[in-house]
Amino acid sequence: MAAEKQSPTAGAPAEEAGSPLHVAIVMDGNGRWAKKRGLPRTLGHRAGVDALKRTVSAAAELNVRWLTVFGFSTENWSRPAAEVAELMALPKRYFETDIARLEREGVRVRVIGRREGLSAELVRIIEDAQARTAHNDRFFLNIAFNYGGQADIVDAARRFAAEVASGRARPEDLTEQLFASHLATAGSPPPDVIIRPSGEQRLSNFLLWEAAYAELVYQDVLWPDYGHEHLKAALEAFAGRDRRYGALAADDVLAAG
Ligand code: FPP
């Protein structure tokens, strides 16, 4: 259903057994999509924003509650200046058209990643989107922007080290849970499934800590073409996985006596 017609959360039933709560997506393939059409890469990125709008609606329709998408990595700064400028303009492009609807429909928006390097205007736009939706709790949209999994782990380590240095924590207090509470994703459950369209099969520094037990689904579609049917197919692939979290499968437990 079109993003404009369908509320992301309208009538969203309680999570069905087997549905993932948290889906993360590496939105990849904008450049190739544009190239195939003889268009500049910038138009691929703009088409990527439209795919994001469709996918937020599709996620809510498919009973997902958390969606985390990779919009700009700490490594993307090495792209040509004109492309970086276009990528920097995407949050404004998205929020200008969609923030009122997201706010109305119960979506909480969080932009995770470093603020350093972003323009003052972009930081203001991000803070505004977060503040406007801070009271919402029906659907959680995390946009990773100027984000890198390694950078986020370093930032979390720095925050904890500062607590130790000031006497508010001791090194032996640190557990996996406490460490995770210092990451940019604190408050979100870890992703159940990480999807990468475009045929590439790697994480590219996305949610490195959080990915520990995520199922990985790779799809042969370029991000600007992504929509409801692709997300549905990815969730079906996920539903067929046997998640064991390091333990034995149920059959093997019985066989082991
Ligand atoms: C990777 O594809 C994609 C990006 C670097 C940008 C992704 C951003 C969007 C889809 C829009 C995000 C919207 C907001 C609101 C931030 P690529 O350019 O590397 O594609 P290629 O591998 O085909 O060249």
Short mmCIF file of C-alpha atoms and ligand atoms in Angstrom, two decimals:
data_model
loop_
_atom_site.label_atom_id
_atom_site.label_comp_id
_atom_site.label_asym_id
_atom_site.label_seq_id
_atom_site.Cartn_x
_atom_site.Cartn_y
_atom_site.Cartn_z
CA MET A 1 0.00 0.00 0.00
CA ALA A 2 1.30 3.45 -0.83
CA ALA A 3 3.05 5.29 2.00
CA GLU A 4 0.71 8.27 1.59
CA LYS A 5 -2.45 6.19 1.94
CA GLN A 6 -1.52 3.88 4.75
CA SER A 7 -0.63 4.88 8.25
CA PRO A 8 2.63 3.15 9.20
CA THR A 9 0.99 1.87 12.31
CA ALA A 10 -2.74 1.93 11.60
CA GLY A 11 -4.31 -1.17 13.04
CA ALA A 12 -0.95 -2.81 13.57
CA PRO A 13 -1.76 -6.02 15.44
CA ALA A 14 0.34 -7.36 18.27
CA GLU A 15 3.46 -9.09 17.01
CA GLU A 16 2.70 -12.50 15.60
CA ALA A 17 4.82 -15.42 16.69
CA GLY A 18 7.84 -15.61 14.44
CA SER A 19 7.70 -11.97 13.32
CA PRO A 20 10.88 -10.07 13.95
CA LEU A 21 10.60 -7.11 16.22
CA HIS A 22 13.62 -5.31 14.91
CA VAL A 23 14.64 -5.19 11.25
CA ALA A 24 17.79 -3.41 10.11
CA ILE A 25 18.55 -2.58 6.48
CA VAL A 26 21.69 -1.53 4.63
CA MET A 27 20.07 0.62 1.95
CA ASP A 28 22.45 -0.22 -0.90
CA GLY A 29 22.39 0.09 -4.67
CA ASN A 30 21.31 3.69 -5.29
CA GLY A 31 24.32 4.38 -7.51
CA ARG A 32 23.84 1.27 -9.65
CA TRP A 33 20.14 1.98 -9.97
CA ALA A 34 20.90 5.46 -11.34
CA LYS A 35 23.69 4.21 -13.62
CA LYS A 36 21.40 1.61 -15.18
CA ARG A 37 19.09 4.45 -16.18
CA GLY A 38 21.81 6.84 -17.35
CA LEU A 39 21.01 9.16 -14.43
CA PRO A 40 23.34 10.95 -12.00
CA ARG A 41 23.97 9.12 -8.73
CA THR A 42 22.19 11.94 -6.87
CA LEU A 43 18.90 10.86 -8.45
CA GLY A 44 19.55 7.32 -7.23
CA HIS A 45 19.85 8.64 -3.68
CA ARG A 46 16.64 10.64 -4.04
CA ALA A 47 14.86 7.52 -5.29
CA GLY A 48 16.35 5.84 -2.20
CA VAL A 49 14.42 8.26 0.01
CA ASP A 50 11.18 7.21 -1.72
CA ALA A 51 12.09 3.57 -1.09
CA LEU A 52 12.63 4.40 2.57
CA LYS A 53 9.14 5.92 2.77
CA ARG A 54 7.62 2.78 1.20
CA THR A 55 9.62 0.52 3.50
CA VAL A 56 8.61 2.31 6.71
CA SER A 57 4.96 1.77 5.76
CA ALA A 58 5.62 -1.82 4.71
CA ALA A 59 7.46 -2.58 7.94
CA ALA A 60 4.54 -1.42 10.07
CA GLU A 61 2.09 -3.37 7.89
CA LEU A 62 4.23 -6.48 8.41
CA ASN A 63 4.27 -6.14 12.21
CA VAL A 64 7.82 -4.89 12.57
CA ARG A 65 8.19 -2.45 15.47
CA TRP A 66 11.79 -1.30 15.13
CA LEU A 67 13.39 -0.41 11.83
CA THR A 68 17.01 0.73 11.67
CA VAL A 69 18.36 1.90 8.31
CA PHE A 70 21.88 2.84 7.24
CA GLY A 71 21.75 6.28 5.60
CA PHE A 72 25.36 7.52 5.74
CA SER A 73 28.42 5.75 7.06
CA THR A 74 31.50 7.30 8.65
CA GLU A 75 33.32 5.97 5.56
CA ASN A 76 31.00 7.74 3.08
CA TRP A 77 32.87 11.03 3.67
CA SER A 78 35.46 9.72 1.20
CA ARG A 79 32.99 10.05 -1.71
CA PRO A 80 33.19 13.06 -4.07
CA ALA A 81 32.18 16.32 -2.37
CA ALA A 82 29.11 16.79 -4.59
CA GLU A 83 27.77 13.34 -3.68
CA VAL A 84 28.46 13.92 0.03
CA ALA A 85 26.53 17.19 -0.23
CA GLU A 86 23.58 15.35 -1.80
CA LEU A 87 23.67 12.66 0.89
CA MET A 88 23.77 15.36 3.59
CA ALA A 89 20.60 16.87 2.10
CA LEU A 90 18.61 13.62 2.35
CA PRO A 91 17.40 13.88 5.97
CA LYS A 92 16.01 17.35 5.24
CA ARG A 93 14.35 16.03 2.07
CA TYR A 94 12.78 13.17 4.03
CA PHE A 95 11.67 15.06 7.12
CA GLU A 96 10.29 18.03 5.14
CA THR A 97 7.73 15.80 3.49
CA ASP A 98 7.20 13.14 6.16
CA ILE A 99 7.87 14.30 9.71
CA ALA A 100 4.33 15.57 10.37
CA ARG A 101 2.88 12.22 9.27
CA LEU A 102 5.44 10.21 11.24
CA GLU A 103 4.64 12.29 14.31
CA ARG A 104 0.88 11.83 13.84
CA GLU A 105 1.16 8.10 13.28
CA GLY A 106 3.10 7.27 16.41
CA VAL A 107 6.57 6.82 14.93
CA ARG A 108 9.51 7.72 17.12
CA VAL A 109 12.45 8.89 15.03
CA ARG A 110 16.00 8.63 16.29
CA VAL A 111 19.08 9.53 14.26
CA ILE A 112 22.07 7.54 15.50
CA GLY A 113 25.63 8.49 14.65
CA ARG A 114 28.14 11.21 15.30
CA ARG A 115 26.99 14.82 15.06
CA GLU A 116 30.52 16.08 14.42
CA GLY A 117 30.96 16.98 10.75
CA LEU A 118 27.25 17.68 10.21
CA SER A 119 26.19 21.26 9.49
CA ALA A 120 24.46 23.24 12.25
CA GLU A 121 21.33 23.30 10.08
CA LEU A 122 21.30 19.52 9.68
CA VAL A 123 21.82 18.99 13.42
CA ARG A 124 18.89 21.33 14.08
CA ILE A 125 16.69 19.40 11.60
CA ILE A 126 17.64 16.09 13.25
CA GLU A 127 17.07 17.39 16.79
CA ASP A 128 13.71 18.83 15.72
CA ALA A 129 12.58 15.50 14.18
CA GLN A 130 13.61 13.64 17.32
CA ALA A 131 11.95 16.13 19.67
CA ARG A 132 8.69 16.16 17.68
CA THR A 133 8.39 12.38 17.85
CA ALA A 134 9.97 11.74 21.26
CA HIS A 135 6.60 10.92 22.87
CA ASN A 136 5.73 8.24 20.28
CA ASP A 137 6.03 4.53 20.96
CA ARG A 138 4.06 2.64 18.29
CA PHE A 139 6.92 2.26 15.83
CA PHE A 140 10.61 3.07 16.19
CA LEU A 141 12.62 4.34 13.23
CA ASN A 142 16.35 4.62 13.77
CA ILE A 143 18.28 6.30 10.97
CA ALA A 144 22.02 5.63 11.13
CA PHE A 145 23.65 8.75 9.75
CA ASN A 146 27.35 9.56 10.04
CA TYR A 147 27.35 6.20 11.79
CA GLY A 148 29.97 3.48 11.92
CA GLY A 149 29.77 0.38 14.09
CA GLN A 150 33.43 0.61 15.09
CA ALA A 151 33.18 4.36 15.78
CA ASP A 152 30.12 3.73 17.95
CA ILE A 153 31.95 1.06 19.95
CA VAL A 154 34.85 3.48 20.45
CA ASP A 155 32.44 6.22 21.55
CA ALA A 156 30.76 3.83 24.01
CA ALA A 157 34.16 2.81 25.41
CA ARG A 158 35.07 6.47 25.82
CA ARG A 159 31.84 7.19 27.67
CA PHE A 160 32.37 4.29 30.04
CA ALA A 161 36.05 5.21 30.53
CA ALA A 162 34.97 8.75 31.46
CA GLU A 163 32.63 7.31 34.10
CA VAL A 164 35.49 5.26 35.52
CA ALA A 165 37.83 8.26 35.47
CA SER A 166 35.30 10.36 37.39
CA GLY A 167 34.70 7.61 39.95
CA ARG A 168 31.09 6.93 38.89
CA ALA A 169 31.89 3.37 37.73
CA ARG A 170 34.52 0.69 38.27
CA PRO A 171 36.11 -1.35 35.45
CA GLU A 172 34.70 -4.55 36.96
CA ASP A 173 31.16 -3.15 36.67
CA LEU A 174 31.34 -3.54 32.91
CA THR A 175 29.14 -6.27 31.46
CA GLU A 176 27.80 -6.79 27.96
CA GLN A 177 24.51 -5.21 29.04
CA LEU A 178 26.18 -2.18 30.61
CA PHE A 179 28.38 -1.71 27.56
CA ALA A 180 25.36 -1.92 25.22
CA SER A 181 23.67 0.81 27.26
CA HIS A 182 26.47 3.17 26.18
CA LEU A 183 25.95 2.51 22.46
CA ALA A 184 23.93 4.83 20.21
CA THR A 185 21.30 2.08 19.92
CA ALA A 186 20.69 1.93 23.70
CA GLY A 187 16.99 1.41 24.29
CA SER A 188 16.40 -0.58 21.08
CA PRO A 189 16.45 -4.38 21.15
CA PRO A 190 19.21 -5.91 19.02
CA PRO A 191 18.18 -6.44 15.39
CA ASP A 192 16.57 -9.80 14.70
CA VAL A 193 17.40 -9.61 11.03
CA ILE A 194 19.77 -7.48 8.96
CA ILE A 195 18.79 -7.15 5.32
CA ARG A 196 21.11 -6.05 2.55
CA PRO A 197 19.68 -5.54 -0.91
CA SER A 198 21.79 -4.96 -4.05
CA GLY A 199 23.50 -8.35 -4.05
CA GLU A 200 26.42 -7.31 -1.82
CA GLN A 201 27.05 -9.67 1.09
CA ARG A 202 28.77 -7.79 3.89
CA LEU A 203 27.92 -5.71 6.95
CA SER A 204 30.01 -2.66 6.00
CA ASN A 205 30.48 -1.50 9.60
CA PHE A 206 26.74 -1.55 10.38
CA LEU A 207 25.59 -2.45 13.92
CA LEU A 208 28.69 -4.55 14.61
CA TRP A 209 28.01 -5.10 18.31
CA GLU A 210 24.25 -5.42 17.89
CA ALA A 211 24.54 -7.93 15.00
CA ALA A 212 25.83 -10.70 17.29
CA TYR A 213 22.79 -12.95 16.80
CA ALA A 214 21.04 -11.26 13.90
CA GLU A 215 20.02 -13.35 10.91
CA LEU A 216 21.46 -11.99 7.68
CA VAL A 217 19.32 -11.82 4.55
CA TYR A 218 20.80 -10.71 1.23
CA GLN A 219 18.50 -9.76 -1.63
CA ASP A 220 19.12 -9.20 -5.29
CA VAL A 221 17.23 -5.93 -5.68
CA LEU A 222 18.60 -2.40 -5.80
CA TRP A 223 17.43 -0.24 -2.89
CA PRO A 224 15.44 2.33 -4.94
CA ASP A 225 13.27 -0.57 -6.20
CA TYR A 226 12.68 -1.90 -2.68
CA GLY A 227 9.16 -2.15 -1.31
CA HIS A 228 6.56 -4.22 0.48
CA GLU A 229 7.07 -7.45 -1.50
CA HIS A 230 10.83 -7.43 -0.92
CA LEU A 231 10.48 -6.85 2.80
CA LYS A 232 7.84 -9.57 2.98
CA ALA A 233 10.20 -12.00 1.19
CA ALA A 234 13.03 -11.11 3.57
CA LEU A 235 10.79 -11.71 6.59
CA GLU A 236 9.72 -15.06 5.15
CA ALA A 237 13.38 -16.04 4.77
CA PHE A 238 13.94 -14.95 8.37
CA ALA A 239 10.94 -16.96 9.60
CA GLY A 240 12.51 -20.09 8.12
CA ARG A 241 15.72 -19.69 10.11
CA ASP A 242 16.47 -21.74 13.18
CA ARG A 243 17.79 -19.31 15.78
CA ARG A 244 19.79 -21.06 18.45
CA TYR A 245 21.81 -18.30 20.15
CA GLY A 246 24.70 -20.69 20.62
CA ALA A 247 22.54 -23.44 22.16
CA LEU A 248 21.40 -26.73 20.61
CA ALA A 249 18.38 -27.11 18.35
CA ALA A 250 15.34 -28.58 20.18
CA ASP A 251 15.69 -31.93 18.33
CA ASP A 252 19.34 -32.20 19.27
CA VAL A 253 18.55 -31.48 22.94
CA LEU A 254 16.11 -34.44 22.94
CA ALA A 255 18.60 -36.67 21.11
CA ALA A 256 21.31 -35.73 23.60
CA GLY A 257 19.00 -37.01 26.37
C1 FPP B 1 24.59 3.14 -0.69
O1 FPP B 1 24.34 2.98 -2.06
C2 FPP B 1 23.65 4.12 -0.21
C3 FPP B 1 24.00 5.26 0.42
C4 FPP B 1 25.39 5.65 0.71
C5 FPP B 1 22.97 6.22 0.81
C6 FPP B 1 21.72 5.60 1.32
C7 FPP B 1 20.70 6.62 1.57
C8 FPP B 1 19.41 6.50 1.21
C9 FPP B 1 18.87 5.31 0.58
C10 FPP B 1 18.43 7.54 1.52
C11 FPP B 1 18.47 7.77 2.99
C12 FPP B 1 17.51 8.66 3.49
C13 FPP B 1 17.72 9.37 4.61
C14 FPP B 1 16.59 10.08 5.20
C15 FPP B 1 19.02 9.45 5.27
P1 FPP B 1 25.47 3.33 -3.09
O2 FPP B 1 25.38 4.76 -3.44
O3 FPP B 1 26.80 2.91 -2.55
O4 FPP B 1 25.07 2.45 -4.31
P2 FPP B 1 26.04 1.66 -5.28
O5 FPP B 1 26.74 0.61 -4.45
O6 FPP B 1 25.10 1.08 -6.28
O7 FPP B 1 26.98 2.66 -5.88
#
